[in-house]
Coordinates of C-alpha atoms in Angstrom, one line a residue:
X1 CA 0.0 0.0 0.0
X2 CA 1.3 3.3 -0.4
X3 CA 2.0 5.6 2.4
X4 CA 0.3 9.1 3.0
X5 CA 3.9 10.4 2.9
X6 CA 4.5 9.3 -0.5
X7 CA 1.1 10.4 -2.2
X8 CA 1.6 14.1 -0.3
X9 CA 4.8 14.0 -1.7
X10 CA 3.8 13.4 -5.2
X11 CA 1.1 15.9 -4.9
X12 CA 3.6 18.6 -3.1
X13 CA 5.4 17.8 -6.4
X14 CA 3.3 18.3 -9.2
X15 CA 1.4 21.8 -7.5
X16 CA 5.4 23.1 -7.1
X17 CA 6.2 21.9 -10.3
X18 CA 3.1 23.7 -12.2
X19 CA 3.4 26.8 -10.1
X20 CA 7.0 26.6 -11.3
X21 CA 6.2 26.0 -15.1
X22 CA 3.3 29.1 -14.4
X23 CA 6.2 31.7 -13.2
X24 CA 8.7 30.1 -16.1
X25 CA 5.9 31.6 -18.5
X26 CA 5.3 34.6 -17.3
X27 CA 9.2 35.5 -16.8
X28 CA 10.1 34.0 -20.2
X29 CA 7.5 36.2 -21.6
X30 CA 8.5 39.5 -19.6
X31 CA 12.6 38.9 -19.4
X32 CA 15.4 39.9 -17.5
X33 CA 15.0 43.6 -15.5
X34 CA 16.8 43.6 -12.8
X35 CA 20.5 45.2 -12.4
X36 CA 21.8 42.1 -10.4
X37 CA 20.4 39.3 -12.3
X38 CA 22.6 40.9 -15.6
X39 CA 25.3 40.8 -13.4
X40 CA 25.1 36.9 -12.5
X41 CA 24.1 36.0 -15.8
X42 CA 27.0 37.9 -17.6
X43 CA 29.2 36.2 -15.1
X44 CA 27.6 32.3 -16.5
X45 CA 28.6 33.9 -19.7
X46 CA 31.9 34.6 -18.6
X47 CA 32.4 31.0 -17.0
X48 CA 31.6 29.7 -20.3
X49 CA 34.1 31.6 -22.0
X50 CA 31.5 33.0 -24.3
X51 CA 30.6 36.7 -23.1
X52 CA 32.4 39.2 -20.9
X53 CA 31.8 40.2 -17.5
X54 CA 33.4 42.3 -14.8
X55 CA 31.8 41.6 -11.6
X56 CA 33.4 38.1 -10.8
X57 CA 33.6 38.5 -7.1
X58 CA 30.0 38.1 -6.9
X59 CA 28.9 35.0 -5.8
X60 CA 29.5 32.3 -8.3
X61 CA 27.6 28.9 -7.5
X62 CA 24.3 30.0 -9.4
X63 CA 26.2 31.2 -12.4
X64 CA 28.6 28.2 -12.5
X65 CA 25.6 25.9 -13.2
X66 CA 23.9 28.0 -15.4
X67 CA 27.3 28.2 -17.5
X68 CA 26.9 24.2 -17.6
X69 CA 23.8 24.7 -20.2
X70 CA 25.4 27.9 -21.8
X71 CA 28.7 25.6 -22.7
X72 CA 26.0 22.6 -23.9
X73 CA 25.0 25.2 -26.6
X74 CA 21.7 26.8 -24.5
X75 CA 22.7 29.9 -24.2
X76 CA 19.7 32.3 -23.5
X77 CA 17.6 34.2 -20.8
X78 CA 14.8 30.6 -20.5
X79 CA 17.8 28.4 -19.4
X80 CA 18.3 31.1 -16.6
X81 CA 14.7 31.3 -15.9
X82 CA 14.3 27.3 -15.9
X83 CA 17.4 26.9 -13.5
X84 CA 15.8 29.2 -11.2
X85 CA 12.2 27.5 -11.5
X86 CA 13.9 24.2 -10.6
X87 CA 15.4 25.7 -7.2
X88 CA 11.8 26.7 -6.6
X89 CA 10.6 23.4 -6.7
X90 CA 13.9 21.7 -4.6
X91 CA 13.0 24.5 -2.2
X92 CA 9.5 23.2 -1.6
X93 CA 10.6 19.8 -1.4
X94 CA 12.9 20.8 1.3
X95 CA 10.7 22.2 3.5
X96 CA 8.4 19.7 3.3
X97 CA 11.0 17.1 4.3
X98 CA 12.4 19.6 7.0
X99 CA 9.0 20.4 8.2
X100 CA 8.0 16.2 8.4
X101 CA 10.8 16.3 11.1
X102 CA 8.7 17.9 14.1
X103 CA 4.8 17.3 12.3
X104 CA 2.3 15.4 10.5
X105 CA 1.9 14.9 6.7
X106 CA -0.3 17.5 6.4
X107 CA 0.9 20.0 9.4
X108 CA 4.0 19.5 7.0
X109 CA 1.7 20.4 3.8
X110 CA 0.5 23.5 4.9
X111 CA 3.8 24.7 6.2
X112 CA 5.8 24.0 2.5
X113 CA 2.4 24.9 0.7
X114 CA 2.5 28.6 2.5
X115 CA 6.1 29.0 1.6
X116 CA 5.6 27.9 -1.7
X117 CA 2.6 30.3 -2.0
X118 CA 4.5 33.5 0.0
X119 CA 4.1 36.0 -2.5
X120 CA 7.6 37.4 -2.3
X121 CA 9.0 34.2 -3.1
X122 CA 6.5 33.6 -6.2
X123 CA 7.9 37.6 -7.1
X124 CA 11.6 36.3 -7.7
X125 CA 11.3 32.2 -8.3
X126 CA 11.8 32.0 -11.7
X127 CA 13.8 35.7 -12.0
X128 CA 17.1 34.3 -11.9
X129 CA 17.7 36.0 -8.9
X130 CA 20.3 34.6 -6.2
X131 CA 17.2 34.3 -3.3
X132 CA 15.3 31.5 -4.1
X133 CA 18.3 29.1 -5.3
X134 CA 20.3 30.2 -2.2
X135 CA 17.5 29.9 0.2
X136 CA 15.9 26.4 -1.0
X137 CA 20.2 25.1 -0.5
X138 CA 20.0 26.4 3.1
X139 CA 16.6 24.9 3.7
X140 CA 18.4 21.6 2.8
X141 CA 22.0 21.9 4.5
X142 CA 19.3 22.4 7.5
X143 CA 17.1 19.8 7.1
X144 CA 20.4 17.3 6.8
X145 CA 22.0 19.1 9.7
X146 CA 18.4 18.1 11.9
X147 CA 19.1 13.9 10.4
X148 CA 22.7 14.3 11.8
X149 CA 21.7 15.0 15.0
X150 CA 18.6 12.8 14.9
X151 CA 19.2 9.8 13.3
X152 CA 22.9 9.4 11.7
X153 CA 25.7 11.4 11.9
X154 CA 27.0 10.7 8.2
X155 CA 24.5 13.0 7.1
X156 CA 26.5 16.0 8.0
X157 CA 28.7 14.7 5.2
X158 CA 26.1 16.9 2.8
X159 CA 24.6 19.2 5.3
X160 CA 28.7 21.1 5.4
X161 CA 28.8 21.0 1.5
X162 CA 25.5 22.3 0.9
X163 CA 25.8 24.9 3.2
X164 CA 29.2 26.1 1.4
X165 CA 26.9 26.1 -2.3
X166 CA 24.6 28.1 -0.1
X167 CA 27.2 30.6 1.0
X168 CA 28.4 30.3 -2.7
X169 CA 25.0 31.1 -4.1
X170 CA 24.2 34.0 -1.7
X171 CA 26.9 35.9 0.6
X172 CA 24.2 36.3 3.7
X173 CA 24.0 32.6 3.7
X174 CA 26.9 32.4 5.3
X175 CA 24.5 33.3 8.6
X176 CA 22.9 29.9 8.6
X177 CA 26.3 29.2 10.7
X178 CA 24.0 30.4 13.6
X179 CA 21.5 27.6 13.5
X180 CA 23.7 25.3 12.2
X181 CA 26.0 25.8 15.3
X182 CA 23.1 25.4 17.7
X183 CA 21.6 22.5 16.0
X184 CA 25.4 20.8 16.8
X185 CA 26.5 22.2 19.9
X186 CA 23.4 21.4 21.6
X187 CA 23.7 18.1 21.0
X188 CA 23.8 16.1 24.2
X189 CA 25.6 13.7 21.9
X190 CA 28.2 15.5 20.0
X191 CA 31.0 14.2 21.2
X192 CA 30.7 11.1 19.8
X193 CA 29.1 12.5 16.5
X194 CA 32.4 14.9 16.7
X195 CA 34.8 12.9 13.9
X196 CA 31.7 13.0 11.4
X197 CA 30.8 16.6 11.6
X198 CA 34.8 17.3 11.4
X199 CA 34.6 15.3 8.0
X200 CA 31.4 17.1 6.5
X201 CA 33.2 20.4 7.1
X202 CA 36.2 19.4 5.5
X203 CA 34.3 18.2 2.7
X204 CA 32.4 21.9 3.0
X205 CA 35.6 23.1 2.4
X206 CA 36.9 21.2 -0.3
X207 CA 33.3 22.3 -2.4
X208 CA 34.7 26.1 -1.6
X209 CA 38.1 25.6 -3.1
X210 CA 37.8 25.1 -7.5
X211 CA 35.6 28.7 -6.5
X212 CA 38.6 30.1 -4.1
X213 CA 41.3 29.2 -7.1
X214 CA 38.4 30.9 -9.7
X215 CA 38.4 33.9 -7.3
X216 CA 42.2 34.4 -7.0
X217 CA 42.8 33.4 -11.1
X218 CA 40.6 36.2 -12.0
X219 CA 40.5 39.1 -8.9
X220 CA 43.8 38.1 -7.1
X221 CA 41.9 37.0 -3.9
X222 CA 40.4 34.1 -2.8
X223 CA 37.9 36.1 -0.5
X224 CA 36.1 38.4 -2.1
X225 CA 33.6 38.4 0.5
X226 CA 35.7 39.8 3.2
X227 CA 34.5 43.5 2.5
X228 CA 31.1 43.0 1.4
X229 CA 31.1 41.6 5.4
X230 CA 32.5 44.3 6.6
X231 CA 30.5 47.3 5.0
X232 CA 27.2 44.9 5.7
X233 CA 28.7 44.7 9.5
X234 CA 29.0 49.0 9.4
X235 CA 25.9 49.4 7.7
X236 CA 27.9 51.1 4.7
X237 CA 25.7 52.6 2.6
X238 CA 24.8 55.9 0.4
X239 CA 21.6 58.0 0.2
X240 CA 21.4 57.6 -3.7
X241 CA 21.0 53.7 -3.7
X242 CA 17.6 53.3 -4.9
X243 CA 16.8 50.8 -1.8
X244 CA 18.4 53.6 1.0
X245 CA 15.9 53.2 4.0
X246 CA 17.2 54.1 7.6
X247 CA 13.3 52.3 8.5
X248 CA 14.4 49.7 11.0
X249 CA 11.3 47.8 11.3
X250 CA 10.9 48.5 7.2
X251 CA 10.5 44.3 7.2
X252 CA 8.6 44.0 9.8
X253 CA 5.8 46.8 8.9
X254 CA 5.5 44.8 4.8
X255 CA 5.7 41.2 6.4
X256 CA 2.1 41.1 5.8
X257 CA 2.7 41.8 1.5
X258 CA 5.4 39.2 1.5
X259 CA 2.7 36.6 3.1
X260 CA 0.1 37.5 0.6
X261 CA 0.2 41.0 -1.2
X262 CA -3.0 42.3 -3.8
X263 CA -1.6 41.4 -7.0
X264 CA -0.9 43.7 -9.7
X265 CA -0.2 44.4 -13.3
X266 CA 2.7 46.5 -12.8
X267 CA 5.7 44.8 -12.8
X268 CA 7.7 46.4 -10.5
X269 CA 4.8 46.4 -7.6
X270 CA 5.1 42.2 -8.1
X271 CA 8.7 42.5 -7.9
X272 CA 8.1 44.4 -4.8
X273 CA 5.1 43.2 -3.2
X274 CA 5.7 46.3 -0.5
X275 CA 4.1 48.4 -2.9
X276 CA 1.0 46.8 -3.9
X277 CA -0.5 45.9 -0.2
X278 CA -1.6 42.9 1.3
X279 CA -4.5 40.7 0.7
X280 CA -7.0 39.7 3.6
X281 CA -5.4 36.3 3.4
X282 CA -2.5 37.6 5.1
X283 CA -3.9 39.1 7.9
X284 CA -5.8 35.5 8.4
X285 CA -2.4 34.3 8.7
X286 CA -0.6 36.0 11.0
X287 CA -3.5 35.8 13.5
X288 CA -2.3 32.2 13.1
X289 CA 0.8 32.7 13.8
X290 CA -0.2 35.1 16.6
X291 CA -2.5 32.3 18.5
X292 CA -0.3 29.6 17.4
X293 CA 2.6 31.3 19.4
X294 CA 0.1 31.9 22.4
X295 CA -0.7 28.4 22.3
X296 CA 2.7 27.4 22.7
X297 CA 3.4 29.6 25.6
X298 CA -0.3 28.4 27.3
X299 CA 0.9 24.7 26.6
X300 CA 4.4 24.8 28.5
X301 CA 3.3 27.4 31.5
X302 CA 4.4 24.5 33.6
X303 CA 8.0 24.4 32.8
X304 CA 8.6 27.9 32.6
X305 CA 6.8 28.7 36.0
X306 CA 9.4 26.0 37.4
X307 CA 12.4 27.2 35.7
X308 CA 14.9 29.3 37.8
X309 CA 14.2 32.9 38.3
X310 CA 18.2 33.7 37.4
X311 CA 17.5 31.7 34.3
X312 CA 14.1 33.8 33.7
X313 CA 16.0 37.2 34.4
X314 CA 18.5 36.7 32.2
X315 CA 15.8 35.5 29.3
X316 CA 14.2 39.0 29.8
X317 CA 17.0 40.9 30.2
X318 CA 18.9 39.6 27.2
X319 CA 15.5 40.2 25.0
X320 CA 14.8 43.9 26.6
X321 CA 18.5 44.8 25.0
X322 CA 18.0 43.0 21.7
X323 CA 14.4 45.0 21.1
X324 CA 15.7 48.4 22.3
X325 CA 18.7 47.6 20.3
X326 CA 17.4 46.1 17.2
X327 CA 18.5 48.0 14.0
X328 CA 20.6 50.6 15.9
X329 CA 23.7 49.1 16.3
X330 CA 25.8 46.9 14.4
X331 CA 24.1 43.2 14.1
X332 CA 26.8 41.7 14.9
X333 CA 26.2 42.2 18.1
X334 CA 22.2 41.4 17.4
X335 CA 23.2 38.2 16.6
X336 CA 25.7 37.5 19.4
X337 CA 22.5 38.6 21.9
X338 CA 20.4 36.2 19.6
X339 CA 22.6 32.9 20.4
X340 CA 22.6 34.0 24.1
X341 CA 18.8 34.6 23.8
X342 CA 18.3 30.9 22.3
X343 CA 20.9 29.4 24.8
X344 CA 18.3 31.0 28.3
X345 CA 15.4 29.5 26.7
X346 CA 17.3 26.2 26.4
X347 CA 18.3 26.4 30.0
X348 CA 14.4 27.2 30.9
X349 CA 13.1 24.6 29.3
X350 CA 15.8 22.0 29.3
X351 CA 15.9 19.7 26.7
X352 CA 12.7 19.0 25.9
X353 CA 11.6 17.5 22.8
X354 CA 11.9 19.5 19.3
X355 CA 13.6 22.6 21.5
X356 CA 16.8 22.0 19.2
X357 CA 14.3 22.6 15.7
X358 CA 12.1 25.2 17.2
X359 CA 15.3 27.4 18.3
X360 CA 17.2 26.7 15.3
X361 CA 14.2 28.2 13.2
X362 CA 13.8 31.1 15.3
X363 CA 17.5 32.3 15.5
X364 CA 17.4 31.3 11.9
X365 CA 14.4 33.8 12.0
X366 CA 15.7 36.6 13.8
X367 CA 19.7 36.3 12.5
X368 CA 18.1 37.4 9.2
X369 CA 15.7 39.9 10.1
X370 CA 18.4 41.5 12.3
X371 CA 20.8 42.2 9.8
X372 CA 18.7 43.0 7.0
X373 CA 16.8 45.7 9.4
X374 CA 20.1 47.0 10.6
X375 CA 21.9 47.5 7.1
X376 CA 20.4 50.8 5.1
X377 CA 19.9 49.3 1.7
X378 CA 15.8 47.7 2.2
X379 CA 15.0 45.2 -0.7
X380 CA 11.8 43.3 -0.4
X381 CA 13.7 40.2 -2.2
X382 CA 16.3 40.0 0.8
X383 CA 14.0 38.5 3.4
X384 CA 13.4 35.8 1.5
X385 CA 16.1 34.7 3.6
X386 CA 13.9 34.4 6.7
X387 CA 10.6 32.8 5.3
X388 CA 10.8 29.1 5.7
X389 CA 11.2 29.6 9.7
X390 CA 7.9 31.5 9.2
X391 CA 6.5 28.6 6.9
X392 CA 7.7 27.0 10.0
X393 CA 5.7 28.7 12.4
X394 CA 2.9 28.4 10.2
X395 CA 2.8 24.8 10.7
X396 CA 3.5 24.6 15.1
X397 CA 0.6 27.0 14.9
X398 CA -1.7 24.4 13.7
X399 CA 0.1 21.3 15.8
X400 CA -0.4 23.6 18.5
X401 CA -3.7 24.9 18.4
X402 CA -4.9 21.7 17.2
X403 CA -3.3 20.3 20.1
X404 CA -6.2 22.1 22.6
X405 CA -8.8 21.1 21.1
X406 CA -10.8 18.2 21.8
X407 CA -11.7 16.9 18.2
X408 CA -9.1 14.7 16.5
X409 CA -9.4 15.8 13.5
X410 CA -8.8 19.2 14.4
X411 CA -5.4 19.2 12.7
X412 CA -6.4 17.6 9.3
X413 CA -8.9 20.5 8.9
X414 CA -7.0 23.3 10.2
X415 CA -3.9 22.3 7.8
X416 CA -6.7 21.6 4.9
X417 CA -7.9 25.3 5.6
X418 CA -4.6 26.6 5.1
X419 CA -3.0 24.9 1.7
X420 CA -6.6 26.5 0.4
X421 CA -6.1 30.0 1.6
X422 CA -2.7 29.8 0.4
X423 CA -3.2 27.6 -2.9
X424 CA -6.2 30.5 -3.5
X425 CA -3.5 33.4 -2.6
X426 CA -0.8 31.9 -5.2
X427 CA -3.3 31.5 -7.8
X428 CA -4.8 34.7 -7.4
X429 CA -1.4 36.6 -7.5
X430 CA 0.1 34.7 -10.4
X431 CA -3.2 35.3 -12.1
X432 CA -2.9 39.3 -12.2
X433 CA 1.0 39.2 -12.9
X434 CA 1.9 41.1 -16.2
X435 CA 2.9 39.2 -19.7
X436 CA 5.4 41.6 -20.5
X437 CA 7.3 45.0 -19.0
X438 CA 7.8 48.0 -21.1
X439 CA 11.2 48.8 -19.7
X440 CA 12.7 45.6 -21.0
X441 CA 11.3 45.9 -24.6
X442 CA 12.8 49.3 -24.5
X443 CA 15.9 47.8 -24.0
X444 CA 15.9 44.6 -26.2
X445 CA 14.8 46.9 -29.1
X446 CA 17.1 49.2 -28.3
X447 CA 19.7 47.1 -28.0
X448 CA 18.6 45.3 -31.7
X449 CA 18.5 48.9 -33.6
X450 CA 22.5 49.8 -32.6
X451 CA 23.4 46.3 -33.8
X452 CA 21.7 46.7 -37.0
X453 CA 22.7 50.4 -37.2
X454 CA 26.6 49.8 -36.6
X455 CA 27.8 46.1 -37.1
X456 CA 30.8 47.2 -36.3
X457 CA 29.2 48.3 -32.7
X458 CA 32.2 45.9 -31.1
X459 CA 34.5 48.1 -32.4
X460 CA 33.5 51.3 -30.4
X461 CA 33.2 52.5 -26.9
X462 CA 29.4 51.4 -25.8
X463 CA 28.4 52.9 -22.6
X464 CA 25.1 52.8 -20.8
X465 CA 23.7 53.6 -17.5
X466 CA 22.4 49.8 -17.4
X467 CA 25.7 48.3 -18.4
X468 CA 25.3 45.2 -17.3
X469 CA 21.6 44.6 -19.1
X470 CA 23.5 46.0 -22.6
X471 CA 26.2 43.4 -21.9
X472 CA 24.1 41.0 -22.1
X473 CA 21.4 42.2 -24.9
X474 CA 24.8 43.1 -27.1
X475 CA 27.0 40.2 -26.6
X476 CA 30.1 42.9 -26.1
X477 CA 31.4 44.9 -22.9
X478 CA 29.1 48.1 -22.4
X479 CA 30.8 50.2 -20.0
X480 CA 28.2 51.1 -16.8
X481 CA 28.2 55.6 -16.6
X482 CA 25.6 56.1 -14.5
X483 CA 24.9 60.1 -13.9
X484 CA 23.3 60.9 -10.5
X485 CA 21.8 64.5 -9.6
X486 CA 23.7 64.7 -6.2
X487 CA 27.1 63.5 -7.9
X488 CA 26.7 65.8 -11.3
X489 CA 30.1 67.1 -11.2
X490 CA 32.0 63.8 -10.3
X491 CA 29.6 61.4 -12.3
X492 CA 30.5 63.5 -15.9
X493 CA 34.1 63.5 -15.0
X494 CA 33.9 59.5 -15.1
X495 CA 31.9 60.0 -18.0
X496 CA 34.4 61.8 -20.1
X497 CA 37.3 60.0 -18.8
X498 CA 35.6 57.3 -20.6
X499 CA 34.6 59.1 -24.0
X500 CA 32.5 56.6 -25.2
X501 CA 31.3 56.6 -29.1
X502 CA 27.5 55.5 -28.2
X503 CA 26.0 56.4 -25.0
X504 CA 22.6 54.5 -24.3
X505 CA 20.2 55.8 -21.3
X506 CA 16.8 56.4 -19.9
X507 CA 15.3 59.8 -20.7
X508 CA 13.4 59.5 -17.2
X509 CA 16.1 59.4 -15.0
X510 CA 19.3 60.2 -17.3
X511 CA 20.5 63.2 -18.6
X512 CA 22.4 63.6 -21.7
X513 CA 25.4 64.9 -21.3
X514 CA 26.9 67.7 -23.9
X515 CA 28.8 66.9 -27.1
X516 CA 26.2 63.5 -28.1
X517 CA 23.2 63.6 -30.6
X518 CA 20.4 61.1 -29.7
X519 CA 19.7 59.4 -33.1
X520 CA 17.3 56.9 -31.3
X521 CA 14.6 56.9 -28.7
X522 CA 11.5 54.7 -28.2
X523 CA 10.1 53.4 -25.2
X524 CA 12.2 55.7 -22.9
X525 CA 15.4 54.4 -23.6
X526 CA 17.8 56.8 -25.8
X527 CA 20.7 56.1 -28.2
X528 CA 23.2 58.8 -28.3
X529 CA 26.6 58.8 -30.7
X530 CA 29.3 61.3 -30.0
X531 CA 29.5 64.3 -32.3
X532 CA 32.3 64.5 -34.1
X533 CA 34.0 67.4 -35.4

């Protein structure tokens, strides 16, 4: 007979999968916008010794697999777009399997069907965006982290290695160390698990070196990283970054849109669901989450009434300073009163069961959430990073709450009530997404007139203030000139340093500078060529 497991599974599978091939459409049909994703995918190009690109310190795991398909002879934007659609579905999958750890088949359901439906993560799936791949690789070094403690300590043979792709994938991975360490250290058993976890981070480690040797081959260090840590640890940032926010509860005031936003035909309000609103669905579900956390409190009043008041004062005192700290000060610090916070809960309750899952979600939780509220630069896309603890939450909620009421079937139709509301959310949003984005067209047509205009276009200076997007469209280097109001003076110094023979811009946010002709424009995006005397 087969098991409930393995028919949820299957069913997990095939909604992912066409939710998937649904966002594949709709990006294949609008294309590539955003700034970053050029940059990655020049970088593929780059890997496959087929394009240029200049921004090889990014992170390279993502681009390294894309450049698989590009050196098979599928080079173009639909292999990006598929890659990214496939970590969408592994990143479902995960959750699922991480979630089946602490709760029922359909407890679990719920909990991988909400993240799947979130409708920040349905924004960027398929984009070809770092979020997604990098989160649904932590969501697995996780889950094999929780088997390595629970059942065999050879799995930490893949958790360490899929943690480094992680890191590889996305920088700010590199926090999952937090959860990680207290899913290992609080081990009662760890001593004797000790040789096996030593091996899986060696292994970690041998995954991080082909990418340290690209690193130092092409940018003369093999940690490129180093000082993207240490202006995220500062908070370094400037006022003309379009995402410059000093708003440190930014996150949490548009949790509520990255649940379940109002969907919209405007394609930059679905890639940032902050400024569409959210739907009534998400207000349903963070009343869930709200009771579901009440419920938890209510259900273990015994042990913390019985725990040591020294323990309880420094429980409370260590959260007083992270609140009236949080966002203020560097989080690094956040992060070191995060571990301390998850350490007096563990002496409070002791070890009970599930407290090693349950704090390793919510430090995985608040790690994020710190440091994105603390630095300046507020993206919608970069809490991706902490959804699947909520998707987490989402799911004790129900065991919980289910768990007080006298009906056994109370959980069955609590989780049922959920992958509806959050199927019907998904749908909904997907529905009202756009087909196509002016901006882009702009630029591919633009792009396709200087081509056919100048054939010898590789021959010439091509600047733009979207380099990397021109890169791509063009084949050839485009040289990024960007000209900012509050920098005029400096920004057109770099400018004519540069003296480039075709000059291509918006007319909505770029001005032209003297000595060029525009001899196209359509769309909002301009062509101007260098008069010559």
């Amino acid at each position: 007979m087969i098991s409930r497991d393995r028919v949820i599974i299957a069913v997990l599978f095939a909604i992912s999968l066409l939710v998937a091939l649904k966002l594949f459409s709709i990006q294949a049909s609008i294309g590539i916008y955003y700034w970053d994703i050029f940059l990655y995918v020049n970088n593929a190009m780059k890997m496959a010794h087929i394009g240029p690109s200049d921004a090889l310190y990014l992170p390279p795991f993502l681009p390294a697999v894309i450049s698989i398909f590009f050196r098979m002879g599928f080079a173009g934007e639909n292999v990006v777009f598929a890659v990214a659609s496939a970590f969408y579905v592994a990143a479902v999958m995960g959750m699922y399997l991480l979630l089946r750890i602490r709760f029922s088949e359909l407890e679990s359901l719920a909990g991988s069907i909400s993240f799947a439906s979130f409708s920040i993560v349905l924004s960027w799936a398929a984009t070809g965006a770092l979020d997604v791949p990098s989160i649904a690789l932590s969501i697995w070094a996780i889950y094999l982290a929780l088997l390595g403690r629970r059942r065999d300590s050879r799995f930490y043979y893949l958790a360490f290695p899929v943690a480094m792709a992680a890191f590889l994938t996305r920088y700010t991975a590199g926090l999952m160390i937090l959860p990680l360490a207290l899913i290992i250290f609080t081990d009662p058993h760890m001593r004797s698990k000790l040789p096996d976890i030593v091996k899986g981070i060696a292994l970690g480690l041998l995954v991080y070196l082909p990418f340290g040797y690209f690193f130092y081959r092409n940018i003369k260090t093999p940690f490129p990283f180093i000082k993207q840590f240490a202006g995220t640890a500062t908070g370094s940032a400037t006022s003309i970054n379009p995402g410059y926010s000093i708003d440190s509860l930014y996150y949490l005031r548009h949790i509520p849109e990255y649940i379940s936003a109002t969907p919209s035909s405007d394609y930059l309000k679905v890639i940032n669901p902050s400024l569409a609103g959210p739907s009534p669905i998400a207000f349903i579900i963070l009343a869930l989450l709200l009771a579901g956390f009440l419920a938890l409190l209510w259900r273990n009043r015994d042990i913390i009434s019985s725990a040591q008041i020294d323990r309880k004062v420094l429980f409370l005192l260590v959260s007083a300073i992270f609140i009236l700290t949080f966002g203020r000060i560097s989080f690094v610090l956040s992060e070191v009163l995060i571990v301390i916070w998850a350490l007096s809960i563990l002496w409070i309750t002791g070890r009970e069961d599930n407290t090693d899952i349950n704090l390793a979600m919510a430090v995985w939780f608040l790690a994020y959430l710190s440091m994105h509220s603390f630095h300046p630069v507020k993206v919608d896309r970069y809490l991706i990073t902490a959804l699947p603890p909520v998707a987490y939450g989402i799911s004790l909620s129900i065991n919980q709450l289910s768990a007080m009421v006298r009906w056994r079937h109370a959980s069955d139709a609590l989780s049922s009530a959920v992958v509806l509301l959050m199927l019907s959310s998904a749908f909904y949003y997907t529905a009202g997404m756009p087909d196509h984005y002016g901006v882009v067209d702009a630029e591919r047509g633009a792009a396709s007139w200087l081509m056919n205009h100048d054939p010898l276009f590789k021959d010439k200076v091509v600047a733009s203030d979207r380099g990397p997007a021109f890169t791509w469209y063009l084949g050839d280097y485009v040289f990024t000139r960007r000209i900012h109001s509050q920098k005029m003076e400096m920004c057109i110094e770099y400018f004519r340093e540069l003296n480039p023979d075709y000059y291509i811009f918006s007319t909505e946010q770029t001005p032209l500078p003297s000595g060029y002709r525009v001899i196209y424009s359509r769309g909002g995006v301009a062509i101007a060529e260098k008069i010559t005397s």
